[in-house]
CSV table of C-alpha atoms in Angstrom, one decimal:
chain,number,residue,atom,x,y,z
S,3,UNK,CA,41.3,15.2,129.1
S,4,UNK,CA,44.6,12.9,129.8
S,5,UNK,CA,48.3,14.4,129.9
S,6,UNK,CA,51.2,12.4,129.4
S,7,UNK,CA,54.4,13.7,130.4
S,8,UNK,CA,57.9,11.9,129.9
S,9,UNK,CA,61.0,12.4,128.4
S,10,UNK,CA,62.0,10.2,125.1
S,11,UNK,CA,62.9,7.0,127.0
S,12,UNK,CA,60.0,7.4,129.2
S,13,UNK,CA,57.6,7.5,126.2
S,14,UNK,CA,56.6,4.4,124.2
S,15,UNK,CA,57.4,4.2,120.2
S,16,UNK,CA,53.7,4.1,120.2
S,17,UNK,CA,53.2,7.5,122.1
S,18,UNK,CA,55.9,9.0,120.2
S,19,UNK,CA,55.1,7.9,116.6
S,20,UNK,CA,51.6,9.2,118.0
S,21,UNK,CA,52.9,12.7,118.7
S,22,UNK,CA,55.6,13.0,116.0
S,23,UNK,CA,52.4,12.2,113.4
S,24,UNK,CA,50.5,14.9,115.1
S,25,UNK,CA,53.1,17.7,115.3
S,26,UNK,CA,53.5,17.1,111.3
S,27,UNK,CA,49.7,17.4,110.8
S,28,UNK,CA,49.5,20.3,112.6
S,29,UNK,CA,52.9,21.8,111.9
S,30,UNK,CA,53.4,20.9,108.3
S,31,UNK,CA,49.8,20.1,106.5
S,32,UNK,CA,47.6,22.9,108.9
S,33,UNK,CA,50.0,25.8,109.3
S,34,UNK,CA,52.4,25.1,106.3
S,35,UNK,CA,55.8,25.4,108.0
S,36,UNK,CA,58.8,24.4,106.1
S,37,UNK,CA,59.8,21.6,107.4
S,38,UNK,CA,62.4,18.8,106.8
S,39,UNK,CA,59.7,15.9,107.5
S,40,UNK,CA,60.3,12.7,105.7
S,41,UNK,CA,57.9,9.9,106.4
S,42,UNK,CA,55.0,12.8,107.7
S,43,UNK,CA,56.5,12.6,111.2
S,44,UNK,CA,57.9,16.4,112.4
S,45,UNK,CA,60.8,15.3,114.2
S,46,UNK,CA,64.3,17.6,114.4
S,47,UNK,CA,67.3,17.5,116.3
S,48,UNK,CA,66.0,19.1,119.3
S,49,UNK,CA,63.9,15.8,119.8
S,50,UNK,CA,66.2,13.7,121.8
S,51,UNK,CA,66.6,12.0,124.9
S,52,UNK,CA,66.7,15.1,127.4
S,53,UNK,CA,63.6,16.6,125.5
S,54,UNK,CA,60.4,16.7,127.8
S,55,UNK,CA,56.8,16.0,126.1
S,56,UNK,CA,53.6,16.8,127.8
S,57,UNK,CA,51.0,15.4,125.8
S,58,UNK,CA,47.2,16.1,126.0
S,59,UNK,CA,44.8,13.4,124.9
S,60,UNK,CA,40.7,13.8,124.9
S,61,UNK,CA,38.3,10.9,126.0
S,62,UNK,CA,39.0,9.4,122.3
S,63,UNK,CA,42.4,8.7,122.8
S,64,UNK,CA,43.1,11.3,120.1
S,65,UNK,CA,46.0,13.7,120.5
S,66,UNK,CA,44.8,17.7,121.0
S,67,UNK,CA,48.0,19.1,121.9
S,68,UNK,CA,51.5,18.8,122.9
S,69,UNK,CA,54.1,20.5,123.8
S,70,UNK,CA,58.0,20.8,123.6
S,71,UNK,CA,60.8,21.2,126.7
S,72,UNK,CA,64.2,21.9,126.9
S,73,UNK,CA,66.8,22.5,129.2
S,74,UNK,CA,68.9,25.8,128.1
S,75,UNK,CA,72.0,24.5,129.0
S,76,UNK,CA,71.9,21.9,125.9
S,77,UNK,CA,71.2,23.5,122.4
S,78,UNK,CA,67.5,24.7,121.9
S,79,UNK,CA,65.4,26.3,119.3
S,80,UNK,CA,65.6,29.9,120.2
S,81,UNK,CA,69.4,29.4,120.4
S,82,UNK,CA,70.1,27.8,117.0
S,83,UNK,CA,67.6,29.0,115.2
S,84,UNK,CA,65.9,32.4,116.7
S,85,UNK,CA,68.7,34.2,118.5
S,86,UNK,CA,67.6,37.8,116.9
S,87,UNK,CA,64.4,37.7,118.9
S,88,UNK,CA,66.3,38.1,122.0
S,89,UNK,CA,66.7,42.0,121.1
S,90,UNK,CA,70.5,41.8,121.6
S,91,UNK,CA,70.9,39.9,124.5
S,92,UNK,CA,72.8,37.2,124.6
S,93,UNK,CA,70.9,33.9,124.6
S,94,UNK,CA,70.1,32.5,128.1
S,95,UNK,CA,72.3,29.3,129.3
S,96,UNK,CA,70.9,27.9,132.6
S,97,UNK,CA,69.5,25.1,134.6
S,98,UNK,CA,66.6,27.2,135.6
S,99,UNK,CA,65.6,28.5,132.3
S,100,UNK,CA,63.6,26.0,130.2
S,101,UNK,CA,62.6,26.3,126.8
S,102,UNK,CA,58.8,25.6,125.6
S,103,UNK,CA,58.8,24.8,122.0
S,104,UNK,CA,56.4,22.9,119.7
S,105,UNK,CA,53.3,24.2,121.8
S,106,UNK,CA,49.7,23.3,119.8
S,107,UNK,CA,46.2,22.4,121.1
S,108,UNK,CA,45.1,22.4,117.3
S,109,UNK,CA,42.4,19.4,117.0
S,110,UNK,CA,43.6,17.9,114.1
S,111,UNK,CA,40.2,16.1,113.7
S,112,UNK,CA,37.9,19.4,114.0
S,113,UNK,CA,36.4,20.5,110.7
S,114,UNK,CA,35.5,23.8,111.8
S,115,UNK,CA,35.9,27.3,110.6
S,116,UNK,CA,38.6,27.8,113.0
S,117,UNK,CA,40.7,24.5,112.3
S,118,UNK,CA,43.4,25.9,111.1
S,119,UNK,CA,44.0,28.0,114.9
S,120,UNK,CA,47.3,27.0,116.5
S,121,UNK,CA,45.7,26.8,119.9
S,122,UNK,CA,42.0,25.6,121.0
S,123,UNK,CA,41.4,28.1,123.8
S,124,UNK,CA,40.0,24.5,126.3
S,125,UNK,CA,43.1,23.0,126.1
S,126,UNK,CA,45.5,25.4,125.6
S,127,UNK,CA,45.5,26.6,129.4
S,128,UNK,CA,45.3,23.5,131.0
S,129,UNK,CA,48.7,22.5,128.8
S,130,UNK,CA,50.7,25.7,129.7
S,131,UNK,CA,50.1,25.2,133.6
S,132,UNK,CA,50.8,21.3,132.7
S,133,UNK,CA,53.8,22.5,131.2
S,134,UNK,CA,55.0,25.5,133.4
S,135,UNK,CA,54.6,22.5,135.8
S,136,UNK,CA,56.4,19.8,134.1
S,137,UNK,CA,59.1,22.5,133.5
S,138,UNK,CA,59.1,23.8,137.4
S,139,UNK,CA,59.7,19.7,138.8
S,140,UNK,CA,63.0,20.1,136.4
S,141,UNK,CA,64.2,23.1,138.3
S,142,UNK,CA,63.1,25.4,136.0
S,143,UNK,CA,61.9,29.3,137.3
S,144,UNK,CA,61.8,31.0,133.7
S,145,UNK,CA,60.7,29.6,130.7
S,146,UNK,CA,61.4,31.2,127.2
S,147,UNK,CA,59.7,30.3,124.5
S,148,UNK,CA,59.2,31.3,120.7
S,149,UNK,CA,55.7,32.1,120.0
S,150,UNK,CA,52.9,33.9,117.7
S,151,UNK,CA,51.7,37.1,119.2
S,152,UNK,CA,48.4,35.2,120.0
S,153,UNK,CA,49.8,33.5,123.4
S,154,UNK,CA,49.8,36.7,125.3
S,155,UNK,CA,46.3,36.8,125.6
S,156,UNK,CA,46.0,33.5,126.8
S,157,UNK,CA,48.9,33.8,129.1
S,158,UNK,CA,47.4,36.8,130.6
S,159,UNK,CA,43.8,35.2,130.6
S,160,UNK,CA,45.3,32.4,133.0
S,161,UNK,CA,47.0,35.1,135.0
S,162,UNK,CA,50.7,33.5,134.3
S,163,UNK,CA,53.3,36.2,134.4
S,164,UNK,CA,55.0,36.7,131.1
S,165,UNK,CA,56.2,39.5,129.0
S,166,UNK,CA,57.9,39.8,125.2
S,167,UNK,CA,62.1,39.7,125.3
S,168,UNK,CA,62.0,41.5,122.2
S,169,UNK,CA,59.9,42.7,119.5
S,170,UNK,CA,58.2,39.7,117.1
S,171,UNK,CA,59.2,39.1,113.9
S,172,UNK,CA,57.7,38.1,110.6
S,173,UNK,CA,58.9,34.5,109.8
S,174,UNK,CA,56.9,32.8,107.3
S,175,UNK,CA,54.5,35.1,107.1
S,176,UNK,CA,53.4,35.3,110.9
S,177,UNK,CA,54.7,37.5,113.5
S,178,UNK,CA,56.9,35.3,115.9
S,179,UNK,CA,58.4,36.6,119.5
S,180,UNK,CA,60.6,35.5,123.0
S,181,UNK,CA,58.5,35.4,125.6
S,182,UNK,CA,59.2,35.2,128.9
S,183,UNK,CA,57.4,33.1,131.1
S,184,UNK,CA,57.4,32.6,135.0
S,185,UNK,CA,57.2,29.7,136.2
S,186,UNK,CA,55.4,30.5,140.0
S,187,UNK,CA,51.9,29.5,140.9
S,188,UNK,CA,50.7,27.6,138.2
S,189,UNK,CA,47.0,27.0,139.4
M,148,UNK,CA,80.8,70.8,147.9
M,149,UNK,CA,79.1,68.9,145.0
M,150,UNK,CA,76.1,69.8,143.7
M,151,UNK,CA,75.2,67.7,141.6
M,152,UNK,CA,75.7,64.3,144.0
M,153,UNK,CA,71.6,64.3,144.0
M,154,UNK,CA,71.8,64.7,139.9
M,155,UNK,CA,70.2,61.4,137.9
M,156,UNK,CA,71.8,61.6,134.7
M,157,UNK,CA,69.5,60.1,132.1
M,158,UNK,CA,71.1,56.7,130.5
M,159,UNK,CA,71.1,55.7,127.3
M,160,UNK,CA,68.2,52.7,126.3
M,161,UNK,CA,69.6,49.9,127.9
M,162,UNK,CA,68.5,46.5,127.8
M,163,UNK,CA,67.7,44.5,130.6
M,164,UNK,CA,69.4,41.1,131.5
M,165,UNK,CA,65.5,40.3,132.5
M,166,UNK,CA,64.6,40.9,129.0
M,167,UNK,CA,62.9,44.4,129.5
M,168,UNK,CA,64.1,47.8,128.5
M,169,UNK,CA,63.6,50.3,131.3
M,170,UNK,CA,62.7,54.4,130.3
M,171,UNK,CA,61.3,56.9,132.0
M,172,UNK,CA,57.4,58.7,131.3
M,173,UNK,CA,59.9,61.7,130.0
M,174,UNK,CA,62.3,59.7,127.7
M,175,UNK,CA,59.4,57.6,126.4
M,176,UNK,CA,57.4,61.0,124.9
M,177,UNK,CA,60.3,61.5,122.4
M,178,UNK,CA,60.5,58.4,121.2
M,179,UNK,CA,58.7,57.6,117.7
M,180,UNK,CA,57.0,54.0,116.9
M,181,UNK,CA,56.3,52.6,113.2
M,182,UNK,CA,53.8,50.3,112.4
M,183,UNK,CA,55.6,46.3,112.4
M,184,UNK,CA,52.3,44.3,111.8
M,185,UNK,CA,48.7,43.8,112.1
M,186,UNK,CA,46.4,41.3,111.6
M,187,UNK,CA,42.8,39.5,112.1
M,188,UNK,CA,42.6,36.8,115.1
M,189,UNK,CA,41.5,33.5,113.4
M,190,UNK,CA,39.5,33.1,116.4
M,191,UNK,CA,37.4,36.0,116.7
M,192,UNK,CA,33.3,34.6,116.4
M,193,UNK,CA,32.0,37.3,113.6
M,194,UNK,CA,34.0,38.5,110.6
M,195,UNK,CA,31.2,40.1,108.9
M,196,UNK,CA,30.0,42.9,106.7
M,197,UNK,CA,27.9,45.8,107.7
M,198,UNK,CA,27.1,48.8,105.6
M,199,UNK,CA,29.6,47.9,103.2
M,200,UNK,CA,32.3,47.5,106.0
M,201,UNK,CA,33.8,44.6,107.4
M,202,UNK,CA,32.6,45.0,111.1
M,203,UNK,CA,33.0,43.1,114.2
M,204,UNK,CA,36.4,42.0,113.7
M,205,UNK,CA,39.5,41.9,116.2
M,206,UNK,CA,42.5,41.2,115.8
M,207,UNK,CA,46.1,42.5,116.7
M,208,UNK,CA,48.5,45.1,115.9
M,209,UNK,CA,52.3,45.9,116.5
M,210,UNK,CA,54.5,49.0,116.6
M,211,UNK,CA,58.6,49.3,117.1
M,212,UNK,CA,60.8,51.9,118.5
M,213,UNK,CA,62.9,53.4,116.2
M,214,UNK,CA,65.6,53.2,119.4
M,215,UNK,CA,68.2,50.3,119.5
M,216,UNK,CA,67.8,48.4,120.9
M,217,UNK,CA,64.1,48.1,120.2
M,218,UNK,CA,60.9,49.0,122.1
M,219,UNK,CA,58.1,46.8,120.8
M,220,UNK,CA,54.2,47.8,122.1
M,221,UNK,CA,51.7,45.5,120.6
M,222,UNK,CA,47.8,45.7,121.6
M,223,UNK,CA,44.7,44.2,120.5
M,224,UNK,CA,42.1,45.8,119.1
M,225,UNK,CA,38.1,45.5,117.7
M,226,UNK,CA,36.4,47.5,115.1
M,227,UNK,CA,32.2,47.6,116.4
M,228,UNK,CA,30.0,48.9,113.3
M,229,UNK,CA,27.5,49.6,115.8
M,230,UNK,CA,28.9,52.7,116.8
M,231,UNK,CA,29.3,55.9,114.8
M,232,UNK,CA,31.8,56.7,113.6
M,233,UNK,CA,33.0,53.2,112.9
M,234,UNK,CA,36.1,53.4,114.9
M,235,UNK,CA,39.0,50.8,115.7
M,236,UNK,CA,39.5,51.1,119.9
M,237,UNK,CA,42.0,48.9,122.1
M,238,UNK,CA,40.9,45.8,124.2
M,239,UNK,CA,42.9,45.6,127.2
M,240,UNK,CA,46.4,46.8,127.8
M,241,UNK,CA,49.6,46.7,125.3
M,242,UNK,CA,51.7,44.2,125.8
M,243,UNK,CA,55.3,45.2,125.5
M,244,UNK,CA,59.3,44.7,126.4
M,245,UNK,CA,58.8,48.2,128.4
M,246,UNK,CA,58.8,48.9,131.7
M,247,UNK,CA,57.7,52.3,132.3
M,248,UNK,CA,59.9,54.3,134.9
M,249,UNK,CA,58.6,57.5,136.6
M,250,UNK,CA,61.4,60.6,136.4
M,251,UNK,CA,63.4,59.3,139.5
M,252,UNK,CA,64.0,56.0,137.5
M,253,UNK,CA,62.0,54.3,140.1
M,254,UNK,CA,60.1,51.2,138.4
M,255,UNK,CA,56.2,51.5,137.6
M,256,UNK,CA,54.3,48.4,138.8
M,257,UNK,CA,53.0,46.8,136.4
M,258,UNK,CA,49.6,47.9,136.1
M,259,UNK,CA,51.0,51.4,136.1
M,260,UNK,CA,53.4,51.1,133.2
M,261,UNK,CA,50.9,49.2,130.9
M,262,UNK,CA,48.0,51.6,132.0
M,263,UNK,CA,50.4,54.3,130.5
M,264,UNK,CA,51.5,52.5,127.7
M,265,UNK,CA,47.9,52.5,126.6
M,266,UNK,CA,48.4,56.0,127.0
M,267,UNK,CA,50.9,56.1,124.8
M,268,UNK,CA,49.6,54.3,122.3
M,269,UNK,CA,46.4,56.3,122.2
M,270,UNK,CA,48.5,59.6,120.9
M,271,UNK,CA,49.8,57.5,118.1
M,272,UNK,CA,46.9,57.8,116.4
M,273,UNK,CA,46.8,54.4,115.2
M,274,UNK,CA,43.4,54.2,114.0
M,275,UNK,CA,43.9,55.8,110.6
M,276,UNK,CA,46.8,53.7,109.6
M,277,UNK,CA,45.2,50.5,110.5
M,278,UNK,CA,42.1,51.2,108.4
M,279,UNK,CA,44.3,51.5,105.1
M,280,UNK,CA,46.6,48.5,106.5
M,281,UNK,CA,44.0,46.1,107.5
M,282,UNK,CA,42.1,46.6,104.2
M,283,UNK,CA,45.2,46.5,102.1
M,284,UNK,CA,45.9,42.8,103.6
M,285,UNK,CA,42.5,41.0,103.3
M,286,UNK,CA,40.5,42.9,100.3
């Protein structure tokens, strides 16, 4: 397994073509969101030069999962898009809060019974500690991110402290929630 | 001289700027949840069918407060034919906004609070409801 990290003009058009065709197949054609993706690259406005990737690649070169960061003090998913999941609170604005967005470890290329799964359980702790990491080297100590019910387990499995800001809701058709994450000992 | 200086009024739900609501054991036995969601886990090895049942499954469930703002408790859960009576039971602890106060509004750790969340969520009586809502989705 290979992570690379980098923000947009650290990243080569290849890398980034790369990921932008991944996110669609996993975000548009596997789990059917309704997304504004013209040319089959996922790609929105929150994908600009502060945004930090962290990438996972396996011995093929293939792309297994990515994920999304953002610094809360520009304009972030959860903030334009998801405030209500904060339960009332007013959305967080700080250089020590991070946002985690975007977060797969779908193999796009795996014809099982279980391809359709938003994470693959190998990868998908190795990414968050990558990321929690990625996002504590930025400054962050929180990171907040909007996420299926499903995460908790894994973030508990790979003893990282997190807990729900506020109840999920049922967006397209799956429950989504603001979870909390804390950024200490990554292992 | 004042009695009541040693008094702890109860508060009204208040949300935490940490994200968490805060109640004590006593507050959190009059409050009611309603069922928000449940579902299979795609990832769960055996969906199957035994005795005309669909056994071996897991998958994940999740109740509100009817409080504002809103206490959300959700918990996974398994459903094992091989015991009689087939019975849905919890895996491992809610997870939840909550943080469980004792009656001097002293903070549970966390172990504590979710270990009596589970408590909680055992007198809901949960079982019956997810039978009829589980069913209902994927027959």
């Amino acid at each position: 397994m290979e992570f690379i990290e980098g923000a947009t003009p650290n990243l080569s058009d290849q890398v980034l073509s790369e990921l932008f065709k991944y996110r669609y197949h996993v975000f548009v054609e596997r789990l059917g969101w309704e997304l504004d993706t013209p040319f089959e690259r996922e790609i929105d406005q929150f994908d600009h030069n502060e945004t930090l990737y962290v990438i996972a690649k396996n011995e093929a070169k293939n792309i297994v999962g990515c994920a999304r960061l953002l610094p809360t003090t520009s304009p972030y998913l959860l903030e334009e898009v998801f405030p209500e999941l904060l339960n009332g609170l007013p959305v967080p604005k700080s250089s020590d809060v991070w946002e985690l967005s975007r977060f797969t470890t779908m193999d796009v290329n795996d014809t099982g019974l279980v391809k359709n799964m938003q994470f693959s359980t190998e990868v998908t702790l190795e990414l968050l500690k990558q990321s929690i990491q990625s996002a504590q080297q930025q400054g962050a100590k929180r990171i907040i991110s909007v996420s299926p019910v499903g995460i908790e387990r894994l973030l508990r499995r790979a003893g990282i402290k997190a807990h729900r800001a506020g109840p999920p809701k049922i967006i397209d058709g799956y429950p989504l929630f603001a979870c909390w994450i804390e950024c200490e000992h990554p292992t | 001289m004042n009695t009541n200086a040693n008094l702890k009024i109860p508060q009204p739900i208040e949300l935490s700027c940490d994200g968490y609501i805060r109640v004590t054991k006593k507050i959190l036995k009059t409050i009611s949840f309603k069922h928000l969601d449940s579902g299979l886990y795609e990832d769960h090895p055996k969906q199957t069918y035994c005795n005309d049942r669909q056994s071996d499954m897991a998958g994940y469930t999740e109740w509100i407060s009817e409080t504002a703002p809103l206490i959300s408790i959700g918990w996974d859960w398994k459903l094992d034919c091989i015991k009689q009576p087939i019975m849905y039971s919890m895996t491992g602890f809610p997870y939840s906004n909550l943080i469980v106060q004792d009656n001097n509004f002293m903070d549970l750790d966390q172990h504590e609070s979710l270990d009596y969340l589970s408590k909680i969520v055992n007198n809901l009586n949960w079982q019956g409801q997810l039978l009829t809502l589980i069913t209902d989705k994927y027959s």
